[in-house]
CSV table of C-alpha atoms in Angstrom, one decimal:
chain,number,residue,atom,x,y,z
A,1,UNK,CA,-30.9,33.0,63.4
A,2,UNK,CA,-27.3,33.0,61.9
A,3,UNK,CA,-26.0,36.0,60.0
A,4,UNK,CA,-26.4,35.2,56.1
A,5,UNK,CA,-23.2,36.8,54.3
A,6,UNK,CA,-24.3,38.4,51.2
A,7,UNK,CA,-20.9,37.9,49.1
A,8,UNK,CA,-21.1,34.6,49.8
A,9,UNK,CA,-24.5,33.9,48.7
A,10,UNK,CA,-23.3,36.0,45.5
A,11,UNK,CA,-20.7,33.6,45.2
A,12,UNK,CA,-22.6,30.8,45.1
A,13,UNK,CA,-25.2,32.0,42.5
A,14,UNK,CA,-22.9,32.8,40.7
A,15,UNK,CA,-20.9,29.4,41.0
A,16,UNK,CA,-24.6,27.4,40.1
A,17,UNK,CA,-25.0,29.9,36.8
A,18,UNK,CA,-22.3,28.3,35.8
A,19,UNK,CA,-23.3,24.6,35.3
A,20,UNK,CA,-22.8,23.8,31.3
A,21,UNK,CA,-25.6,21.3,29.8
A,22,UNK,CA,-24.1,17.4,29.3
A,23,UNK,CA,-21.3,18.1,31.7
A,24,UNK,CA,-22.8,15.6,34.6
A,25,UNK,CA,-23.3,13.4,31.2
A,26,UNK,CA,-19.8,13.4,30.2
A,27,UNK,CA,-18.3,13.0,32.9
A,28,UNK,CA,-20.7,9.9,33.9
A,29,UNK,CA,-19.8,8.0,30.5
A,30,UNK,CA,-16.0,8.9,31.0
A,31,UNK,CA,-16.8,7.0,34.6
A,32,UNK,CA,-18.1,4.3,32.7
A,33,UNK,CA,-15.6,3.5,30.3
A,34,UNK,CA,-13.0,3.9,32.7
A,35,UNK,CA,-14.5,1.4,35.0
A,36,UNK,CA,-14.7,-1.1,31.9
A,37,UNK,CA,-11.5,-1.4,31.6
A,38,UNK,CA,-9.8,-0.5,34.8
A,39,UNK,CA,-10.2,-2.1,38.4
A,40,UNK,CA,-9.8,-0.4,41.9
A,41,UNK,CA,-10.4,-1.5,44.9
A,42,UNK,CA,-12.3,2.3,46.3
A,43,UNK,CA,-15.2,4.0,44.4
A,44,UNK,CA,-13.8,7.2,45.1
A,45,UNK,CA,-10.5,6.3,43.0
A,46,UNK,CA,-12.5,6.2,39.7
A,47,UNK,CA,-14.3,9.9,40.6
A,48,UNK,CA,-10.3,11.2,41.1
A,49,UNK,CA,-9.2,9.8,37.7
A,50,UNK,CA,-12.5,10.9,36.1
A,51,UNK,CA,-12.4,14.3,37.3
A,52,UNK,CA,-8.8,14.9,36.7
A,53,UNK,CA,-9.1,13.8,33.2
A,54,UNK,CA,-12.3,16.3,32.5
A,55,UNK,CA,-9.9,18.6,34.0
A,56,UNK,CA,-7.1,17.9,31.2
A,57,UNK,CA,-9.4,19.4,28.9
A,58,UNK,CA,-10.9,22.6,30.8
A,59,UNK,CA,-7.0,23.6,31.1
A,60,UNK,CA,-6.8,23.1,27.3
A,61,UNK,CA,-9.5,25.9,27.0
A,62,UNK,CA,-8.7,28.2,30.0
A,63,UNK,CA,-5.6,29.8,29.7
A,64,UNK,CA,-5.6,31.3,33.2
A,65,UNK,CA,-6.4,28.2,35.2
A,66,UNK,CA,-3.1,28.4,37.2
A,67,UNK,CA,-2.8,24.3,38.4
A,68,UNK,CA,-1.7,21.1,36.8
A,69,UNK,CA,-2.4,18.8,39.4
A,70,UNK,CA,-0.5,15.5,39.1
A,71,UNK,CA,-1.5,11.8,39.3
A,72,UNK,CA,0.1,9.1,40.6
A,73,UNK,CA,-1.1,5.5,40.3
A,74,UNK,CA,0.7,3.0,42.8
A,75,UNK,CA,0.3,0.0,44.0
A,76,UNK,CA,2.9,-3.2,46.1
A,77,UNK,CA,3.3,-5.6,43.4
A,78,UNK,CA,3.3,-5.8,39.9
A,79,UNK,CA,0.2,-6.7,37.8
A,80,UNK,CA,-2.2,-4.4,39.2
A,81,UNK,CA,-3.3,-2.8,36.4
A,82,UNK,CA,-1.2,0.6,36.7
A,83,UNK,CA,-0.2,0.5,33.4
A,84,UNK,CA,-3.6,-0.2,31.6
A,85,UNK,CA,-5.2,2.6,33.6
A,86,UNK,CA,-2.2,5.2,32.1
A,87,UNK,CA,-3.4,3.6,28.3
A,88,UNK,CA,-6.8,4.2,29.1
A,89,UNK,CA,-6.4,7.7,30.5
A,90,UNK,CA,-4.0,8.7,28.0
A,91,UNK,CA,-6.5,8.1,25.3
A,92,UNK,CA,-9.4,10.2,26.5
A,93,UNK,CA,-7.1,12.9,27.9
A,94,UNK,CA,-6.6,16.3,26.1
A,95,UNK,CA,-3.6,16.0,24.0
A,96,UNK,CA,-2.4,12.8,25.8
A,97,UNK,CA,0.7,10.8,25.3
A,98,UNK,CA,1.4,7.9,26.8
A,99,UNK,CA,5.7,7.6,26.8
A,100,UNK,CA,6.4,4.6,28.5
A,101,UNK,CA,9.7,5.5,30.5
A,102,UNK,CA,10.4,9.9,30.8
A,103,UNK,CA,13.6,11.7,30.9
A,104,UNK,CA,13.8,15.8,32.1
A,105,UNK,CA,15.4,16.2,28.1
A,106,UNK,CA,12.7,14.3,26.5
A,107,UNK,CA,10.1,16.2,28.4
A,108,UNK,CA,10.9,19.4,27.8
A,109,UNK,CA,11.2,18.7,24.2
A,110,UNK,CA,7.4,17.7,23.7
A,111,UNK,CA,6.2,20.6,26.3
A,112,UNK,CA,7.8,23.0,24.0
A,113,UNK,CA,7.0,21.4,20.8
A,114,UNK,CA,3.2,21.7,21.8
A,115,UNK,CA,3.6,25.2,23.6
A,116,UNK,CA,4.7,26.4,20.2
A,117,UNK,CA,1.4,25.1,18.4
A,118,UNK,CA,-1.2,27.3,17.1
A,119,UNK,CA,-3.9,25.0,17.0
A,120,UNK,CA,-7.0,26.0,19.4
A,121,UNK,CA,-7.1,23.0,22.4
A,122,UNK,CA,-3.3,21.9,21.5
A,123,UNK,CA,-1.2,22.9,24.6
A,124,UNK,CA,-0.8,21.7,26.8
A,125,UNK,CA,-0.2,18.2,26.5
A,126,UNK,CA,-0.7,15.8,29.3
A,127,UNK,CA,2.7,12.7,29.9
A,128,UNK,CA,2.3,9.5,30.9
A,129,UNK,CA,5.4,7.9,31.7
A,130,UNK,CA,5.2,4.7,33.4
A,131,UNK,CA,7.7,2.9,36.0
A,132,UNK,CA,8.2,5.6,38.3
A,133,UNK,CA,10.0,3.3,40.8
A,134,UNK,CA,13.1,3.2,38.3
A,135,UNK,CA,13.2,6.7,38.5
A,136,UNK,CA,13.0,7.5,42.3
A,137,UNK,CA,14.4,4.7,44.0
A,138,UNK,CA,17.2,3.7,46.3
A,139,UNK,CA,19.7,3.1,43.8
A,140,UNK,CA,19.2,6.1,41.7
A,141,UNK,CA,20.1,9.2,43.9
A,142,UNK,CA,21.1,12.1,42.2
A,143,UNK,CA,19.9,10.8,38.7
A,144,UNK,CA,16.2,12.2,39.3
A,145,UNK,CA,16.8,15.7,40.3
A,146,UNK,CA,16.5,17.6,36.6
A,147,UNK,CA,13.2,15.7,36.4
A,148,UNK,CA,12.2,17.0,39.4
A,149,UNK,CA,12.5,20.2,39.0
A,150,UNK,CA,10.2,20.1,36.2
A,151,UNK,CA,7.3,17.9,37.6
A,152,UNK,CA,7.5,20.4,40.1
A,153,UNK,CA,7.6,23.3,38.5
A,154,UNK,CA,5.5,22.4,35.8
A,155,UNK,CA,2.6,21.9,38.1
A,156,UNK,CA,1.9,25.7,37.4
A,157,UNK,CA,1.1,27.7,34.2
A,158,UNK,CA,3.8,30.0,33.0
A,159,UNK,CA,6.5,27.8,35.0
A,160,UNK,CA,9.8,28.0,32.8
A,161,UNK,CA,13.1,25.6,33.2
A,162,UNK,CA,16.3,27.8,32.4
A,163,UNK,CA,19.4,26.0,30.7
A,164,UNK,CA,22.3,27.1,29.3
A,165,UNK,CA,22.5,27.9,25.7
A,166,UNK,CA,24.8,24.6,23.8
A,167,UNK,CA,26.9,27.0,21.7
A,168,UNK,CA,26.6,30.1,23.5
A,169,UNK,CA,27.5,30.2,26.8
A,170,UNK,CA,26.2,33.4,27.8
A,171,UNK,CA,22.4,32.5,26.8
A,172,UNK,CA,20.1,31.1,28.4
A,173,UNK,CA,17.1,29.2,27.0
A,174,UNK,CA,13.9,29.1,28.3
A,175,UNK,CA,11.7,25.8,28.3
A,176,UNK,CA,8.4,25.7,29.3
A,177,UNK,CA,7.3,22.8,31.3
A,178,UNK,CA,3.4,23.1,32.1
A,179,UNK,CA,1.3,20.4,31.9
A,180,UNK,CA,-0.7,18.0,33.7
A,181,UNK,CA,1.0,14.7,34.1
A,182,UNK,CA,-0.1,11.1,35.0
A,183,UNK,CA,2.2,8.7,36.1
A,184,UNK,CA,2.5,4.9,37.7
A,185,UNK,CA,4.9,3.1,39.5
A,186,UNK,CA,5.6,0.4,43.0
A,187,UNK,CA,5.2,1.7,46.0
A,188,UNK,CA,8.6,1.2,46.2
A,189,UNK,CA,9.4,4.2,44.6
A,190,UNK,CA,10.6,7.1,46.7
A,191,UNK,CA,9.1,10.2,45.7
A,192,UNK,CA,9.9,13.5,46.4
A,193,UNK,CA,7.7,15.1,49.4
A,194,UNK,CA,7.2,18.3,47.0
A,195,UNK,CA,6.0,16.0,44.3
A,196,UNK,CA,3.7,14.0,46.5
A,197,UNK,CA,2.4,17.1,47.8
A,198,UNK,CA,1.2,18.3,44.2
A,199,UNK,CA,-0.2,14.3,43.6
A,200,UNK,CA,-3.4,12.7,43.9
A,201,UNK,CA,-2.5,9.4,45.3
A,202,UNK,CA,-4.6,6.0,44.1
A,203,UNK,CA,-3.1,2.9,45.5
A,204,UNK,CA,-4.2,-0.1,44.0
A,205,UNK,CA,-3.6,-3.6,44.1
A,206,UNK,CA,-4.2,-6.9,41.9
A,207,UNK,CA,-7.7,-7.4,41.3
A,208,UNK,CA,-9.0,-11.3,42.0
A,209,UNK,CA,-10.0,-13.5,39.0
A,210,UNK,CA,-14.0,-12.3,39.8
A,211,UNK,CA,-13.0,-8.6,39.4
A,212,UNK,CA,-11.2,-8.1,36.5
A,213,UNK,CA,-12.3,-5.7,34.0
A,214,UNK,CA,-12.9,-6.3,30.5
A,215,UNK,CA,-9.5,-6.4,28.5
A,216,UNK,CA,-8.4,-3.7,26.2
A,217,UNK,CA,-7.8,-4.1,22.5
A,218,UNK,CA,-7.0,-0.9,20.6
A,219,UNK,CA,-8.8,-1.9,17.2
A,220,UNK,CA,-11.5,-3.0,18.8
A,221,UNK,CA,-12.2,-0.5,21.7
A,222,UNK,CA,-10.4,2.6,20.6
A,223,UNK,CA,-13.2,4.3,18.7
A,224,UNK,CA,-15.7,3.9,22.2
A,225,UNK,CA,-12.5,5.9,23.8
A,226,UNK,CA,-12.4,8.1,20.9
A,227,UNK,CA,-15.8,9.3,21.6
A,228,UNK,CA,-15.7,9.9,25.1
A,229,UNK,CA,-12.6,12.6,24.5
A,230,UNK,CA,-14.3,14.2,21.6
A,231,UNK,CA,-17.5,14.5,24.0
A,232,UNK,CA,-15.1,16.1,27.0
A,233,UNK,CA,-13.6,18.2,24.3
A,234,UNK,CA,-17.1,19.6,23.3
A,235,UNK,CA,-18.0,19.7,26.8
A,236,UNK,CA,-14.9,21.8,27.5
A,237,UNK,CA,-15.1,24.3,25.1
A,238,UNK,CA,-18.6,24.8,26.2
A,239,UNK,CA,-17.6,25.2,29.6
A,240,UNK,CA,-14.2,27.3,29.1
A,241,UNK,CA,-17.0,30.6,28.1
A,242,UNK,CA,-18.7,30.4,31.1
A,243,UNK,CA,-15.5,31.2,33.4
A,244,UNK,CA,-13.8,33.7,30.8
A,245,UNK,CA,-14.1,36.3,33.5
A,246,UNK,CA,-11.5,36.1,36.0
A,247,UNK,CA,-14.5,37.0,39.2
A,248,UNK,CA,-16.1,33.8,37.6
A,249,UNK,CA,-12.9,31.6,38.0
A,250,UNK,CA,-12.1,33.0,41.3
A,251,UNK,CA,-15.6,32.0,42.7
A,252,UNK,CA,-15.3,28.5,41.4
A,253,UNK,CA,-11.7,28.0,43.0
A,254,UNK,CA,-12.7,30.0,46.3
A,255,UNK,CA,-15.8,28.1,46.5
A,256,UNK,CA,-17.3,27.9,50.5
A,257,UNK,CA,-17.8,24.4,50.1
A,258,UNK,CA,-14.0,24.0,49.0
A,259,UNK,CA,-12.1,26.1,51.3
A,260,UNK,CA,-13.7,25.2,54.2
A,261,UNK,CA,-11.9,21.6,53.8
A,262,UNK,CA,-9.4,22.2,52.5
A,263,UNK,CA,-6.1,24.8,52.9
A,264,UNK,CA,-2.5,25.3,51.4
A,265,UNK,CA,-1.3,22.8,48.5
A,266,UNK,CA,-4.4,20.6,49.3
A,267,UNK,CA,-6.9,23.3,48.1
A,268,UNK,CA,-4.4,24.2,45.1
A,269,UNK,CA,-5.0,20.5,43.6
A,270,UNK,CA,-8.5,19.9,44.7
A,271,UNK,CA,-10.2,23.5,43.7
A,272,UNK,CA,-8.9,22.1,40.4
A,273,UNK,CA,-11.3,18.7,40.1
A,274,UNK,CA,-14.1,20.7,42.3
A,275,UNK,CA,-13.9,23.1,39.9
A,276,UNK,CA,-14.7,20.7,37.2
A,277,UNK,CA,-17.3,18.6,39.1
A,278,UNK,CA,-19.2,22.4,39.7
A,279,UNK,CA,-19.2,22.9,35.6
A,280,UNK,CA,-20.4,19.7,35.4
A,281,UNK,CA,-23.3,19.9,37.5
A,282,UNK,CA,-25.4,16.9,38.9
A,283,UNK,CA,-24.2,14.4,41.5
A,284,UNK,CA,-20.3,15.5,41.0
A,285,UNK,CA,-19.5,18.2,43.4
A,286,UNK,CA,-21.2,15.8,45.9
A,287,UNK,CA,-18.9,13.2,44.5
A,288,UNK,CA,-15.8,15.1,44.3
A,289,UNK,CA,-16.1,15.9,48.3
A,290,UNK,CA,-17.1,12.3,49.3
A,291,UNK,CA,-13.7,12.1,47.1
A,292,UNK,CA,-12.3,14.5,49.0
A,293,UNK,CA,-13.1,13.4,52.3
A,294,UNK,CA,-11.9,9.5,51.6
A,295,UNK,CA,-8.7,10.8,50.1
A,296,UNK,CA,-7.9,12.9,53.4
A,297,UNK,CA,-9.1,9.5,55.4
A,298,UNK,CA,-6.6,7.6,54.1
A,299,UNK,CA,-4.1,10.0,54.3
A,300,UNK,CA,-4.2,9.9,57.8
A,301,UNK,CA,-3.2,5.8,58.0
A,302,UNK,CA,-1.2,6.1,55.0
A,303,UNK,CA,2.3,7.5,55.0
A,304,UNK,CA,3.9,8.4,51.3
A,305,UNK,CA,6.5,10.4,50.3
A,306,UNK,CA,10.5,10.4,51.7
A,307,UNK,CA,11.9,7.4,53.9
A,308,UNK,CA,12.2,9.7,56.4
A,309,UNK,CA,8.3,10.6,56.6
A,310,UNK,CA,7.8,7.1,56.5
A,311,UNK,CA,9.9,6.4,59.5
A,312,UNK,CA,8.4,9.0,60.9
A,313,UNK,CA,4.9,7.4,60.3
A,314,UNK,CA,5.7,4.2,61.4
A,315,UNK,CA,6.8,5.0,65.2
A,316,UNK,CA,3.6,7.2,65.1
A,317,UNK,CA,1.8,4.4,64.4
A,318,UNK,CA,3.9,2.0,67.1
A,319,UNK,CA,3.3,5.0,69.6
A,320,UNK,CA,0.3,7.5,69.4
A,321,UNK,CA,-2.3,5.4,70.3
A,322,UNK,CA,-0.6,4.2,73.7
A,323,UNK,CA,-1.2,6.0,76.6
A,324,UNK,CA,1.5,8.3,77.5
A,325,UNK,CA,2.2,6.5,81.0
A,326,UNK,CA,3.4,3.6,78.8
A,327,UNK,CA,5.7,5.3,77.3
A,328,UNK,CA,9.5,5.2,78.0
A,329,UNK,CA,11.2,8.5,77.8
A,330,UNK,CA,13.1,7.7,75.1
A,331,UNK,CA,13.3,5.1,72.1
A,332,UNK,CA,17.1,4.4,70.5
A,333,UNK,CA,17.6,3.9,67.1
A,334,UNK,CA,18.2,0.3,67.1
A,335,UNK,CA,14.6,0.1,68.5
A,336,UNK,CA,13.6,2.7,66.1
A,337,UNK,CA,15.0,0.9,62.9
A,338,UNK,CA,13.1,-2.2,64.4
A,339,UNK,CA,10.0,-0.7,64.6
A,340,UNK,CA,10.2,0.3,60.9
A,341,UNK,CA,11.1,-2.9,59.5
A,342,UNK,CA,8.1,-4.5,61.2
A,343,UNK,CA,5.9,-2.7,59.9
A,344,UNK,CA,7.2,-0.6,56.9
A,345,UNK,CA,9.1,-3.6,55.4
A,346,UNK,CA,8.7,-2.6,51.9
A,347,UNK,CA,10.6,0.4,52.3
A,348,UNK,CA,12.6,-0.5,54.9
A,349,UNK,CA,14.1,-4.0,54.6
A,350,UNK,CA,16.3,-3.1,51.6
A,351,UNK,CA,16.9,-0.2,52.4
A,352,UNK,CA,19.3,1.6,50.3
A,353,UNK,CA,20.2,-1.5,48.3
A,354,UNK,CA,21.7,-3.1,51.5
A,355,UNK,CA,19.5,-5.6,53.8
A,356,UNK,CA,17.4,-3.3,56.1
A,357,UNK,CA,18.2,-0.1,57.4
A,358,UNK,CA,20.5,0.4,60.4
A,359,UNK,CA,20.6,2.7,63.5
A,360,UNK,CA,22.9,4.9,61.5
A,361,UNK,CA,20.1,5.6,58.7
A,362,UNK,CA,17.8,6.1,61.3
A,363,UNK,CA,20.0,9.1,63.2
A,364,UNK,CA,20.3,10.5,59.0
A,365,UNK,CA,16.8,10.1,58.3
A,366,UNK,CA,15.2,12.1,61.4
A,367,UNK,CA,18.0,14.8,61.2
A,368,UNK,CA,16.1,15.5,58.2
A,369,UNK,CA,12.8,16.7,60.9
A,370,UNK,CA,15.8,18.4,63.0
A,371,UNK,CA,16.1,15.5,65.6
A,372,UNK,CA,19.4,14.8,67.5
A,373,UNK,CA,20.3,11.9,68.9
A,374,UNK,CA,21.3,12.3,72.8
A,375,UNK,CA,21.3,9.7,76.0
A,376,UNK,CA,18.3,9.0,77.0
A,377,UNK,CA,16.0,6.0,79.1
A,378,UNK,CA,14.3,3.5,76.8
A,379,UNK,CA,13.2,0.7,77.6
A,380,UNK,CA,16.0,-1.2,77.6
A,381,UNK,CA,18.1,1.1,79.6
A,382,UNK,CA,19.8,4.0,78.9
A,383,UNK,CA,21.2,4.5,75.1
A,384,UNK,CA,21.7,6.8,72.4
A,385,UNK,CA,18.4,7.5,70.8
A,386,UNK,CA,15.2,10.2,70.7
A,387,UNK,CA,12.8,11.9,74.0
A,388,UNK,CA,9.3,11.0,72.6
A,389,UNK,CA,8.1,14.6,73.0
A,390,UNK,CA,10.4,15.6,70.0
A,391,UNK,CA,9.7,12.8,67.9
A,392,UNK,CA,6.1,13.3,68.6
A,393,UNK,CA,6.7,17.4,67.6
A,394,UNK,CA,7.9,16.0,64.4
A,395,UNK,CA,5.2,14.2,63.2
A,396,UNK,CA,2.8,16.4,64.6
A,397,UNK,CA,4.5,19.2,62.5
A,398,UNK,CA,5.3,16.3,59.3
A,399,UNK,CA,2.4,14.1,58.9
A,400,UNK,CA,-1.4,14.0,58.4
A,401,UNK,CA,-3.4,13.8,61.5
A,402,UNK,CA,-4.5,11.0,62.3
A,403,UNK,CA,-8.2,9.7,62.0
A,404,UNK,CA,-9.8,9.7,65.7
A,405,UNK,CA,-10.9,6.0,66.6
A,406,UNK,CA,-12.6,5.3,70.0
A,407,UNK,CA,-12.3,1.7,69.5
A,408,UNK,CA,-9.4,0.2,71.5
A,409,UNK,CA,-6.6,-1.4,69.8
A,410,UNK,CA,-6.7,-4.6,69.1
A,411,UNK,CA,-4.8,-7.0,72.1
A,412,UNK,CA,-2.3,-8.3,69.1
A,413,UNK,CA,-1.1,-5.1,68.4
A,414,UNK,CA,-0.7,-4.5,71.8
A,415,UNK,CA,1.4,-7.3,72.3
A,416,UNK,CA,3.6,-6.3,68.8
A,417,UNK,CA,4.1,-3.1,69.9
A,418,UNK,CA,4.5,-3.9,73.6
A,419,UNK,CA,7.0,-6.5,72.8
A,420,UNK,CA,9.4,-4.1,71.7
A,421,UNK,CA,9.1,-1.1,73.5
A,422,UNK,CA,7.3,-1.9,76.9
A,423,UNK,CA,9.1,-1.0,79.8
């Protein structure tokens, strides 16, 4: 017989107590109406946006729920519906605004214009600025750093941006910057690996002619949207009294069935919809672990974040599944920036602006993980490139693990991956 432990059945009475009536209801007709007039290609992507949205609301009505998760909608070409899904979430949102294009000025401004409201529910707002790839791309270093410093800093309540006063140069002026925030963009775009780490990631892609949804027309379809906010609104307020003790917030966000999942920046983000799927009641904890569980699947074959993670992910993926008697001792960047281009050509065939990234980019990228290049055997001979067990420490210590799979690779990717690197 195992040992029960009695705060943690405590904790979990007290976490059920806590369902509010109609949450599971207003949460499934949010699902609805998103599905109407969105497309995705996983069921799981329309419990992430549902939840975070229901979310926007709780944190307009809990002043000491500490996490703004962010949400990022991407997909490989255009037409995929990214920006319809930031009109349709910024309309049943609390306090959303959809802003088209986002500067670090601009953002601050409407932060602190809400932040000073007195209105109950006001503050804060949630952004949706759109076309995320003209912000972080290749051929905008440097331009994007006051921006990010407050997506990531706003990502927690309280979280100030200090400038300098205009006129008086010995003041400072403090801007909050807290809020959720949605935003959309190519995959092309190069995000920060602190911002991705604070981002629930949906890919998408163009839906075929026997999957699009409905179309959206304002006048026609706003007041159906209209409704579903007010109903999370009301659901909200309802459910912001039954966490106004700080022991009742603490068991929703340390909730067993939470934790033992998740850890670090991952339980930050997802405490925050599990939290909200617990208030709800019904099917949606369930849902937002199934959630959960695909999001951290396709984490482990899917690589976002700095060129230099993805680099990192693709000779991973060229690599880890060969067995280790295959392996030369060594790979050298020319066979590295190869192997990238094959199979990370999006990122890595203009890279930089220029035609596809070169051996020196690779040496740059990887001294980012602490890797030096030195002479070592590959299997070409002996060059300047990377020992295998360091690259291997770096991914181990970089990227998601990956998904076990006792299936054996498939001879074609054998022969790819063979044909470059075999000794």
């Amino acid at each position: 017989m195992t040992d029960i432990d009695p705060q943690a059945v405590v904790r979990t009475l007290r976490v059920q107590a806590k369902v509010t009536p109609g949450g599971a209801d207003a949460l499934t007709e949010t699902e609805k109406v998103i599905r109407r007039f969105v497309w995705l290609p996983e069921p799981h992507q329309f419990d992430v946006l549902t939840l975070w949205t229901a979310y926007t609301h709780l944190l307009t009505r809990c002043p000491e729920l500490p996490i703004a998760p962010r949400l990022g909608i991407f997909s490989g070409a255009p037409g995929s519906g990214k920006t319809r899904a930031l009109e349709i979430l910024s309309r049943i949102a609390a306090n959303g605004q959809d802003v088209g294009s986002l500067s670090a000025a601009s953002m601050l401004r409407i932060i602190g214009a809400a932040a000073s409201g007195d209105e109950p529910g006001s503050y804060p707002v949630t952004l949706f600025p759109d076309e995320l790839d003209r912000t972080y791309s290749a051929h905008s270093a440097g331009s994007q750093d006051d921006l990010t410093i407050i997506l990531n800093s706003g990502y927690k309540r309280g979280a100030v941006v200090v400038r300098a006063h205009k006129d008086k140069q010995q003041e400072v002026i403090r801007y909050p910057c807290f809020g959720p925030v949605a935003f959309a963009g190519l995959a092309t775009a190069k995000l920060p690996d602190a911002l991705i780490t604070r981002t629930f990631l949906i890919h998408t892609k163009r839906a075929r002619r026997d999957e699009r949804p409905d179309s959206f027309l304002p006048v026609a379809h706003g007041p159906d949207l209209e409704k579903v906010k007010s109903t999370l609104a009301e659901w909200a307020a309802e459910a912001a009294l039954q966490i106004t003790d700080p022991a009742d917030m603490l068991s929703l966000l340390l909730d067993d069935r939470i934790t033992a999942v998740t850890d670090g920046r991952d339980h930050e983000i997802w405490s925050c919809l599990f939290s909200t799927a617990v208030l709800a009641g019904g099917v949606w904890p369930k849902r937002c672990l199934a959630a959960l569980q695909a999001a951290q699947d396709d984490a482990a074959d899917r690589v976002d974040g700095s060129a230099s993670a993805r680099l990192l992910g693709a000779l991973r993926r060229y690599y880890a599944s060969r067995p280790a008697h295959m392996w030369p001792i060594g790979v050298s960047k020319e066979d590295a920036a190869s192997a990238a281009i094959n199979l990370d050509p999006l990122t890595f065939e203009r890279f930089g602006g220029r035609d596809e990234v070169r051996a020196e980019d690779v040496g740059a990228l990887l001294r980012e993980h602490g890797l030096k290049a030195v002479r070592v055997r590959t299997a070409h001979g002996r060059s300047y490139g990377y020992r295998w067990t360091d690259i291997r420490d770096a991914w181990e210590r970089a990227l998601p693990p990956l998904v076990e799979n006792d299936e054996e690779p498939g001879e074609e990717a054998e022969e790819t991956a063979g044909s470059l690197f075999r000794q």
